[in-house]
Amino acid sequence: MNKKIWLSPPHMGGSEILYVKNACDANWVAPIGPCIDGFEDDLSRFLGGSVGVAALSAGTAAIHMALIVLGVKAGDEVICQSLTFAASANPIVYQGAIPVFVDSEEQTWNMSPHLLEEAIKDRIAKGKTPKAIVIVHLFGMPGRMAEIVEISKKYEIPLIEDAAEALGSTYGSKKLGTFGDIGILSFNGNKIITTSAGGALIAENSELVARARFLATQAKENLPYYQHNNIGYNYRMSNICAGIGRGQMEILSLRIFQRRRNFYNYKRLLSSIPGISFQEEMSTDYFSNRWLTTILIEPGNENLNNENLRLFLEKSNIEARRIWKPLHLQPIFEQYPAYVNGISEKIFDKGLCLPSGSSLTDYELNKVVKRIATFFDV
Ligand SMILES: *Cc1c(COP(=O)(O)O)cnc(C)c1O
């Protein structure tokens, strides 16, 4: 059997093991230690230097912390992009709060600013001003940040940026994750860089970051005995994971280059196939890290669809995956309010994520392209 071509496998740079060895030698095998401080500094510097960063156990934990430090409580409403991974919205439900889903717009595939404002106005008219907005940058593509930030300011509703897929993407001259009141990142095994499992919370406001660190470390008061005035969480990143992260930060720019190269090669080589289109950067303001290259298929006939292509590639040991199913269609979320326009459903029905790892070789990418061409019989 041919070697499997994965969607987005981990890709070590080489120095991760040195950080981990140093951590083990110094006995920093704990959720505290120099790699955590170093990794937070690395991230802060990469993001532009003026933000605080708290390294946490997962991106999901970071979203949960973001909601808590912004004061989201049981019964509150939180607006969330519908076209995303369930982890964007699950923490809203952990808080006993109510997710209100907002659909996407065609160009970026991310939250429609128009529909966002409509949703906010409608919730306010119903006496329920949303407590926060969770916007997502799908597959690394920046959302319409100028409009989204303006709406968040206009209605004074804090913005949480789920940049789990978008480390290294920029909008204008600013890195994604730094536009919201709080940004979050993920370093899960499939993301552009990984710590095996991990995440981070980002904020300009250092008090929010300090609060998140405190709550994520069991909320122990600064007293000689164990005093707890708040419910705490065990959400800190391990120093060993942070060591992997420090090594990964050394090659992050190269990883962005490699992922973007995948996109350009797919686009160039698949352009002759009618009916295939890509998630495009709308203007020079938009710079995607191209975490995953995703295509939309306009079927020439009903058999030439995304699911059949996925199965066809699987037979050649190539892993492609469907695009996130919109959350407003999920059994766990369908009872919640949703403001929809059909766009996320269309993207779900037509979309497919192609193998996009930074370690993907030219040979492998060409093999994927050839199989796709065979499927479409061109
Ligand atoms: C991966 C991901 C998360 C969750 O991050 P974890 O580190 O796996 O908990 C959240 N939102 C989006 C959009 C993601 O892709």
GROMACS .gro file of C-alpha atoms and ligand atoms in nm:
model
  393
    1MET     CA    1   0.000   0.000   0.000
    2ASN     CA    2   0.121   0.353  -0.076
    3LYS     CA    3   0.213   0.576   0.216
    4LYS     CA    4  -0.096   0.758   0.338
    5ILE     CA    5  -0.124   1.125   0.243
    6TRP     CA    6  -0.273   1.295   0.548
    7LEU     CA    7  -0.484   1.608   0.562
    8SER     CA    8  -0.262   1.804   0.800
    9PRO     CA    9  -0.008   1.603   1.000
   10PRO     CA   10   0.231   1.742   1.265
   11HIS     CA   11   0.563   1.866   1.124
   12MET     CA   12   0.857   1.902   1.359
   13GLY     CA   13   1.137   2.146   1.283
   14GLY     CA   14   1.411   1.965   1.472
   15SER     CA   15   1.483   2.179   1.778
   16GLU     CA   16   1.165   2.082   1.966
   17ILE     CA   17   1.346   1.782   2.116
   18LEU     CA   18   1.624   2.005   2.254
   19TYR     CA   19   1.374   2.221   2.445
   20VAL     CA   20   1.202   1.908   2.574
   21LYS     CA   21   1.535   1.750   2.674
   22ASN     CA   22   1.640   2.066   2.858
   23ALA     CA   23   1.306   2.074   3.036
   24CYS     CA   24   1.345   1.711   3.142
   25ASP     CA   25   1.709   1.758   3.248
   26ALA     CA   26   1.610   2.058   3.463
   27ASN     CA   27   1.309   1.864   3.599
   28TRP     CA   28   1.058   2.121   3.470
   29VAL     CA   29   0.803   1.848   3.399
   30ALA     CA   30   0.502   2.041   3.523
   31PRO     CA   31   0.243   2.299   3.416
   32ILE     CA   32   0.492   2.568   3.518
   33GLY     CA   33   0.842   2.642   3.394
   34PRO     CA   34   1.070   2.841   3.166
   35CYS     CA   35   0.938   2.696   2.838
   36ILE     CA   36   0.589   2.828   2.917
   37ASP     CA   37   0.722   3.179   2.984
   38GLY     CA   38   0.943   3.155   2.674
   39PHE     CA   39   0.663   3.029   2.451
   40GLU     CA   40   0.433   3.310   2.567
   41ASP     CA   41   0.708   3.564   2.489
   42ASP     CA   42   0.771   3.405   2.146
   43LEU     CA   43   0.401   3.431   2.063
   44SER     CA   44   0.369   3.786   2.191
   45ARG     CA   45   0.668   3.898   1.984
   46PHE     CA   46   0.535   3.721   1.674
   47LEU     CA   47   0.193   3.885   1.717
   48GLY     CA   48   0.343   4.233   1.730
   49GLY     CA   49   0.479   4.268   2.081
   50SER     CA   50   0.201   4.462   2.250
   51VAL     CA   51  -0.025   4.172   2.347
   52GLY     CA   52  -0.026   3.950   2.653
   53VAL     CA   53  -0.043   3.574   2.601
   54ALA     CA   54  -0.149   3.294   2.836
   55ALA     CA   55  -0.050   2.945   2.720
   56LEU     CA   56  -0.330   2.699   2.797
   57SER     CA   57  -0.406   2.330   2.759
   58ALA     CA   58  -0.620   2.369   2.444
   59GLY     CA   59  -0.783   2.621   2.215
   60THR     CA   60  -1.118   2.507   2.354
   61ALA     CA   61  -0.997   2.591   2.707
   62ALA     CA   62  -0.888   2.933   2.578
   63ILE     CA   63  -1.237   3.006   2.442
   64HIS     CA   64  -1.388   2.895   2.773
   65MET     CA   65  -1.150   3.127   2.964
   66ALA     CA   66  -1.226   3.413   2.723
   67LEU     CA   67  -1.599   3.384   2.792
   68ILE     CA   68  -1.543   3.368   3.169
   69VAL     CA   69  -1.310   3.668   3.193
   70LEU     CA   70  -1.553   3.868   2.976
   71GLY     CA   71  -1.824   3.788   3.233
   72VAL     CA   72  -2.046   3.551   3.029
   73LYS     CA   73  -2.283   3.376   3.269
   74ALA     CA   74  -2.568   3.125   3.259
   75GLY     CA   75  -2.861   3.253   3.052
   76ASP     CA   76  -2.653   3.512   2.864
   77GLU     CA   77  -2.654   3.510   2.485
   78VAL     CA   78  -2.331   3.486   2.284
   79ILE     CA   79  -2.319   3.531   1.908
   80CYS     CA   80  -2.109   3.270   1.727
   81GLN     CA   81  -2.020   3.208   1.363
   82SER     CA   82  -2.216   2.906   1.241
   83LEU     CA   83  -1.965   2.774   0.987
   84THR     CA   84  -1.696   2.646   1.223
   85PHE     CA   85  -1.578   2.354   1.433
   86ALA     CA   86  -1.801   2.270   1.732
   87ALA     CA   87  -1.524   2.377   1.973
   88SER     CA   88  -1.598   2.743   1.886
   89ALA     CA   89  -1.942   2.713   2.047
   90ASN     CA   90  -1.916   2.431   2.303
   91PRO     CA   91  -1.766   2.658   2.573
   92ILE     CA   92  -2.069   2.889   2.540
   93VAL     CA   93  -2.279   2.593   2.649
   94TYR     CA   94  -2.028   2.499   2.924
   95GLN     CA   95  -2.112   2.840   3.072
   96GLY     CA   96  -2.484   2.768   3.056
   97ALA     CA   97  -2.508   3.053   2.807
   98ILE     CA   98  -2.704   3.048   2.480
   99PRO     CA   99  -2.525   3.045   2.145
  100VAL     CA  100  -2.686   3.257   1.873
  101PHE     CA  101  -2.555   3.149   1.534
  102VAL     CA  102  -2.477   3.387   1.248
  103ASP     CA  103  -2.415   3.272   0.893
  104SER     CA  104  -2.124   3.348   0.661
  105GLU     CA  105  -2.068   3.573   0.363
  106GLU     CA  106  -1.956   3.449   0.025
  107GLN     CA  107  -1.606   3.595  -0.011
  108THR     CA  108  -1.427   3.505   0.312
  109TRP     CA  109  -1.663   3.221   0.417
  110ASN     CA  110  -1.659   3.387   0.761
  111MET     CA  111  -1.924   3.578   0.956
  112SER     CA  112  -2.140   3.812   0.750
  113PRO     CA  113  -2.111   4.162   0.904
  114HIS     CA  114  -2.451   4.246   0.760
  115LEU     CA  115  -2.620   3.949   0.925
  116LEU     CA  116  -2.425   4.009   1.246
  117GLU     CA  117  -2.570   4.358   1.278
  118GLU     CA  118  -2.918   4.229   1.196
  119ALA     CA  119  -2.883   3.960   1.464
  120ILE     CA  120  -2.763   4.210   1.725
  121LYS     CA  121  -3.051   4.448   1.651
  122ASP     CA  122  -3.302   4.164   1.673
  123ARG     CA  123  -3.160   4.029   2.000
  124ILE     CA  124  -3.162   4.380   2.150
  125ALA     CA  125  -3.525   4.426   2.036
  126LYS     CA  126  -3.603   4.100   2.219
  127GLY     CA  127  -3.441   4.242   2.534
  128LYS     CA  128  -3.130   4.024   2.513
  129THR     CA  129  -2.818   4.223   2.433
  130PRO     CA  130  -2.551   3.965   2.341
  131LYS     CA  131  -2.261   3.944   2.588
  132ALA     CA  132  -1.993   3.858   2.332
  133ILE     CA  133  -1.930   3.780   1.965
  134VAL     CA  134  -1.719   3.480   1.858
  135ILE     CA  135  -1.584   3.525   1.507
  136VAL     CA  136  -1.373   3.257   1.334
  137HIS     CA  137  -1.108   3.280   1.061
  138LEU     CA  138  -1.181   2.959   0.874
  139PHE     CA  139  -0.889   2.764   0.731
  140GLY     CA  140  -0.672   3.070   0.804
  141MET     CA  141  -0.875   3.319   0.597
  142PRO     CA  142  -0.932   3.652   0.773
  143GLY     CA  143  -1.290   3.752   0.833
  144ARG     CA  144  -1.414   4.100   0.738
  145MET     CA  145  -1.241   4.255   1.035
  146ALA     CA  146  -1.294   4.626   0.959
  147GLU     CA  147  -1.673   4.584   0.962
  148ILE     CA  148  -1.683   4.326   1.243
  149VAL     CA  149  -1.468   4.538   1.477
  150GLU     CA  150  -1.677   4.846   1.396
  151ILE     CA  151  -2.001   4.662   1.482
  152SER     CA  152  -1.851   4.525   1.804
  153LYS     CA  153  -1.753   4.883   1.905
  154LYS     CA  154  -2.081   5.040   1.793
  155TYR     CA  155  -2.291   4.806   2.009
  156GLU     CA  156  -2.023   4.776   2.282
  157ILE     CA  157  -2.023   4.397   2.261
  158PRO     CA  158  -1.680   4.239   2.325
  159LEU     CA  159  -1.524   4.046   2.036
  160ILE     CA  160  -1.358   3.705   2.075
  161GLU     CA  161  -1.150   3.606   1.774
  162ASP     CA  162  -1.122   3.231   1.727
  163ALA     CA  163  -0.789   3.232   1.542
  164ALA     CA  164  -0.731   2.860   1.611
  165GLU     CA  165  -0.669   2.801   1.239
  166ALA     CA  166  -0.517   3.138   1.160
  167LEU     CA  167  -0.182   3.181   1.339
  168GLY     CA  168   0.031   3.393   1.104
  169SER     CA  169  -0.258   3.523   0.895
  170THR     CA  170  -0.291   3.901   0.874
  171TYR     CA  171  -0.557   4.156   0.796
  172GLY     CA  172  -0.410   4.487   0.684
  173SER     CA  173  -0.086   4.510   0.878
  174LYS     CA  174  -0.212   4.333   1.191
  175LYS     CA  175  -0.191   3.967   1.286
  176LEU     CA  176  -0.517   3.780   1.339
  177GLY     CA  177  -0.590   3.714   1.704
  178THR     CA  178  -0.506   4.076   1.795
  179PHE     CA  179  -0.824   4.243   1.664
  180GLY     CA  180  -1.066   4.118   1.926
  181ASP     CA  181  -1.086   4.208   2.294
  182ILE     CA  182  -0.956   3.852   2.325
  183GLY     CA  183  -0.806   3.621   2.064
  184ILE     CA  184  -0.749   3.249   2.095
  185LEU     CA  185  -0.508   3.009   1.923
  186SER     CA  186  -0.487   2.630   1.903
  187PHE     CA  187  -0.177   2.411   1.886
  188ASN     CA  188  -0.362   2.085   1.836
  189GLY     CA  189  -0.180   1.819   1.632
  190ASN     CA  190  -0.348   1.921   1.306
  191LYS     CA  191  -0.285   2.298   1.325
  192ILE     CA  192  -0.014   2.498   1.145
  193ILE     CA  193   0.216   2.451   1.444
  194THR     CA  194   0.151   2.208   1.726
  195THR     CA  195   0.242   2.145   2.089
  196SER     CA  196   0.068   1.803   2.059
  197ALA     CA  197  -0.223   1.963   2.244
  198GLY     CA  198  -0.243   2.324   2.352
  199GLY     CA  199  -0.388   2.666   2.306
  200ALA     CA  200  -0.339   3.029   2.399
  201LEU     CA  201  -0.542   3.330   2.503
  202ILE     CA  202  -0.431   3.668   2.367
  203ALA     CA  203  -0.533   4.014   2.485
  204GLU     CA  204  -0.409   4.369   2.470
  205ASN     CA  205  -0.559   4.419   2.818
  206SER     CA  206  -0.306   4.266   3.058
  207GLU     CA  207  -0.565   4.235   3.335
  208LEU     CA  208  -0.771   3.996   3.122
  209VAL     CA  209  -0.462   3.782   3.058
  210ALA     CA  210  -0.365   3.782   3.428
  211ARG     CA  211  -0.721   3.687   3.521
  212ALA     CA  212  -0.721   3.400   3.270
  213ARG     CA  213  -0.386   3.272   3.405
  214PHE     CA  214  -0.519   3.286   3.761
  215LEU     CA  215  -0.845   3.103   3.684
  216ALA     CA  216  -0.663   2.848   3.464
  217THR     CA  217  -0.434   2.758   3.757
  218GLN     CA  218  -0.714   2.651   3.995
  219ALA     CA  219  -0.783   3.008   4.117
  220LYS     CA  220  -0.560   2.976   4.423
  221GLU     CA  221  -0.559   3.302   4.620
  222ASN     CA  222  -0.220   3.445   4.713
  223LEU     CA  223  -0.229   3.321   5.074
  224PRO     CA  224  -0.019   3.069   5.271
  225TYR     CA  225  -0.307   2.820   5.276
  226TYR     CA  226  -0.550   2.705   5.004
  227GLN     CA  227  -0.808   2.978   4.976
  228HIS     CA  228  -1.055   2.981   4.685
  229ASN     CA  229  -1.286   3.273   4.617
  230ASN     CA  230  -1.357   3.162   4.259
  231ILE     CA  231  -1.421   2.836   4.078
  232GLY     CA  232  -1.090   2.748   3.916
  233TYR     CA  233  -0.986   2.540   3.616
  234ASN     CA  234  -0.686   2.322   3.541
  235TYR     CA  235  -0.621   2.468   3.197
  236ARG     CA  236  -0.251   2.561   3.202
  237MET     CA  237  -0.016   2.431   2.933
  238SER     CA  238   0.249   2.180   3.036
  239ASN     CA  239   0.612   2.298   3.026
  240ILE     CA  240   0.692   1.996   2.806
  241CYS     CA  241   0.427   2.094   2.550
  242ALA     CA  242   0.551   2.453   2.563
  243GLY     CA  243   0.900   2.324   2.482
  244ILE     CA  244   0.764   2.169   2.162
  245GLY     CA  245   0.593   2.503   2.095
  246ARG     CA  246   0.921   2.696   2.132
  247GLY     CA  247   1.081   2.473   1.871
  248GLN     CA  248   0.781   2.513   1.641
  249MET     CA  249   0.792   2.894   1.670
  250GLU     CA  250   1.143   2.889   1.517
  251ILE     CA  251   1.001   2.758   1.189
  252LEU     CA  252   0.651   2.913   1.188
  253SER     CA  253   0.734   3.152   0.900
  254LEU     CA  254   0.859   2.860   0.692
  255ARG     CA  255   0.540   2.664   0.771
  256ILE     CA  256   0.325   2.956   0.648
  257PHE     CA  257   0.532   2.968   0.328
  258GLN     CA  258   0.492   2.592   0.276
  259ARG     CA  259   0.115   2.597   0.334
  260ARG     CA  260   0.073   2.892   0.098
  261ARG     CA  261   0.284   2.714  -0.162
  262ASN     CA  262   0.046   2.416  -0.141
  263PHE     CA  263  -0.244   2.650  -0.216
  264TYR     CA  264  -0.075   2.809  -0.519
  265ASN     CA  265   0.028   2.471  -0.658
  266TYR     CA  266  -0.322   2.326  -0.620
  267LYS     CA  267  -0.471   2.637  -0.777
  268ARG     CA  268  -0.234   2.632  -1.072
  269LEU     CA  269  -0.266   2.259  -1.135
  270LEU     CA  270  -0.643   2.231  -1.085
  271SER     CA  271  -0.740   2.548  -1.272
  272SER     CA  272  -0.812   2.354  -1.592
  273ILE     CA  273  -1.088   2.152  -1.423
  274PRO     CA  274  -1.422   2.324  -1.475
  275GLY     CA  275  -1.637   2.365  -1.166
  276ILE     CA  276  -1.355   2.387  -0.909
  277SER     CA  277  -1.307   2.714  -0.723
  278PHE     CA  278  -1.104   2.822  -0.420
  279GLN     CA  279  -1.137   3.031  -0.103
  280GLU     CA  280  -0.975   3.350  -0.232
  281GLU     CA  281  -0.812   3.644  -0.057
  282MET     CA  282  -1.051   3.932  -0.137
  283SER     CA  283  -0.787   4.204  -0.160
  284THR     CA  284  -0.429   4.271  -0.055
  285ASP     CA  285  -0.563   4.340   0.299
  286TYR     CA  286  -0.628   3.968   0.333
  287PHE     CA  287  -0.337   3.732   0.395
  288SER     CA  288  -0.424   3.372   0.484
  289ASN     CA  289  -0.174   3.128   0.635
  290ARG     CA  290  -0.354   2.875   0.408
  291TRP     CA  291  -0.380   2.625   0.693
  292LEU     CA  292  -0.597   2.409   0.468
  293THR     CA  293  -0.650   2.444   0.095
  294THR     CA  294  -1.023   2.405   0.038
  295ILE     CA  295  -1.212   2.375  -0.289
  296LEU     CA  296  -1.574   2.420  -0.387
  297ILE     CA  297  -1.711   2.184  -0.649
  298GLU     CA  298  -1.987   2.301  -0.882
  299PRO     CA  299  -2.104   1.958  -0.993
  300GLY     CA  300  -2.132   1.911  -1.370
  301ASN     CA  301  -2.343   1.608  -1.290
  302GLU     CA  302  -2.474   1.493  -0.956
  303ASN     CA  303  -2.216   1.216  -0.909
  304LEU     CA  304  -1.924   1.457  -0.934
  305ASN     CA  305  -1.972   1.593  -0.584
  306ASN     CA  306  -1.751   1.653  -0.280
  307GLU     CA  307  -1.843   1.332  -0.097
  308ASN     CA  308  -1.777   1.110  -0.398
  309LEU     CA  309  -1.444   1.283  -0.454
  310ARG     CA  310  -1.355   1.227  -0.088
  311LEU     CA  311  -1.432   0.855  -0.118
  312PHE     CA  312  -1.243   0.833  -0.447
  313LEU     CA  313  -0.931   0.989  -0.289
  314GLU     CA  314  -0.963   0.761   0.014
  315LYS     CA  315  -0.929   0.459  -0.216
  316SER     CA  316  -0.584   0.594  -0.311
  317ASN     CA  317  -0.496   0.637   0.058
  318ILE     CA  318  -0.540   1.015   0.038
  319GLU     CA  319  -0.715   1.186   0.329
  320ALA     CA  320  -0.945   1.471   0.227
  321ARG     CA  321  -1.215   1.600   0.463
  322ARG     CA  322  -1.548   1.770   0.439
  323ILE     CA  323  -1.580   2.131   0.546
  324TRP     CA  324  -1.729   2.196   0.893
  325LYS     CA  325  -2.100   2.127   0.902
  326PRO     CA  326  -2.270   2.454   1.006
  327LEU     CA  327  -2.342   2.452   1.378
  328HIS     CA  328  -2.703   2.567   1.337
  329LEU     CA  329  -2.763   2.229   1.162
  330GLN     CA  330  -2.603   2.020   1.437
  331PRO     CA  331  -2.829   1.811   1.663
  332ILE     CA  332  -2.661   1.962   1.971
  333PHE     CA  333  -2.722   2.320   1.859
  334GLU     CA  334  -3.030   2.321   1.638
  335GLN     CA  335  -3.260   2.443   1.918
  336TYR     CA  336  -3.070   2.774   1.946
  337PRO     CA  337  -3.148   3.095   1.756
  338ALA     CA  338  -2.981   3.128   1.416
  339TYR     CA  339  -2.959   3.406   1.157
  340VAL     CA  340  -2.897   3.232   0.827
  341ASN     CA  341  -2.869   3.315   0.458
  342GLY     CA  342  -2.787   2.975   0.303
  343ILE     CA  343  -2.420   3.050   0.240
  344SER     CA  344  -2.266   2.822   0.504
  345GLU     CA  345  -2.493   2.539   0.389
  346LYS     CA  346  -2.384   2.591   0.031
  347ILE     CA  347  -2.016   2.587   0.129
  348PHE     CA  348  -2.075   2.272   0.335
  349ASP     CA  349  -2.253   2.102   0.044
  350LYS     CA  350  -1.984   2.183  -0.211
  351GLY     CA  351  -1.661   2.208  -0.013
  352LEU     CA  352  -1.370   1.972   0.039
  353CYS     CA  353  -1.041   2.020   0.229
  354LEU     CA  354  -0.738   1.884   0.042
  355PRO     CA  355  -0.420   1.743   0.196
  356SER     CA  356  -0.240   2.058   0.310
  357GLY     CA  357   0.041   1.962   0.544
  358SER     CA  358   0.359   2.168   0.536
  359SER     CA  359   0.547   1.838   0.485
  360LEU     CA  360   0.347   1.753   0.172
  361THR     CA  361   0.599   1.679  -0.106
  362ASP     CA  362   0.566   1.789  -0.471
  363TYR     CA  363   0.529   1.421  -0.558
  364GLU     CA  364   0.240   1.381  -0.314
  365LEU     CA  365   0.065   1.702  -0.421
  366ASN     CA  366   0.093   1.596  -0.785
  367LYS     CA  367  -0.053   1.259  -0.697
  368VAL     CA  368  -0.353   1.426  -0.532
  369VAL     CA  369  -0.397   1.650  -0.837
  370LYS     CA  370  -0.379   1.352  -1.076
  371ARG     CA  371  -0.640   1.161  -0.878
  372ILE     CA  372  -0.870   1.463  -0.880
  373ALA     CA  373  -0.824   1.499  -1.256
  374THR     CA  374  -0.905   1.129  -1.302
  375PHE     CA  375  -1.219   1.170  -1.091
  376PHE     CA  376  -1.338   1.455  -1.314
  377ASP     CA  377  -1.216   1.263  -1.620
  378VAL     CA  378  -1.006   1.549  -1.760
  379LIG     C1  379  -0.902   2.343   1.644
  379LIG     C2  380  -1.005   2.443   1.664
  379LIG     C3  381  -1.052   2.477   1.792
  379LIG     C4  382  -1.017   2.400   1.915
  379LIG     O1  383  -0.884   2.397   1.950
  379LIG     P1  384  -0.831   2.276   2.040
  379LIG     O2  385  -0.689   2.318   2.071
  379LIG     O3  386  -0.836   2.152   1.959
  379LIG     O4  387  -0.914   2.268   2.163
  379LIG     C5  388  -1.143   2.580   1.803
  379LIG     N1  389  -1.189   2.645   1.696
  379LIG     C6  390  -1.149   2.615   1.572
  379LIG     C7  391  -1.203   2.693   1.457
  379LIG     C8  392  -1.058   2.511   1.551
  379LIG     O5  393  -1.021   2.479   1.426
   0.00000   0.00000   0.00000
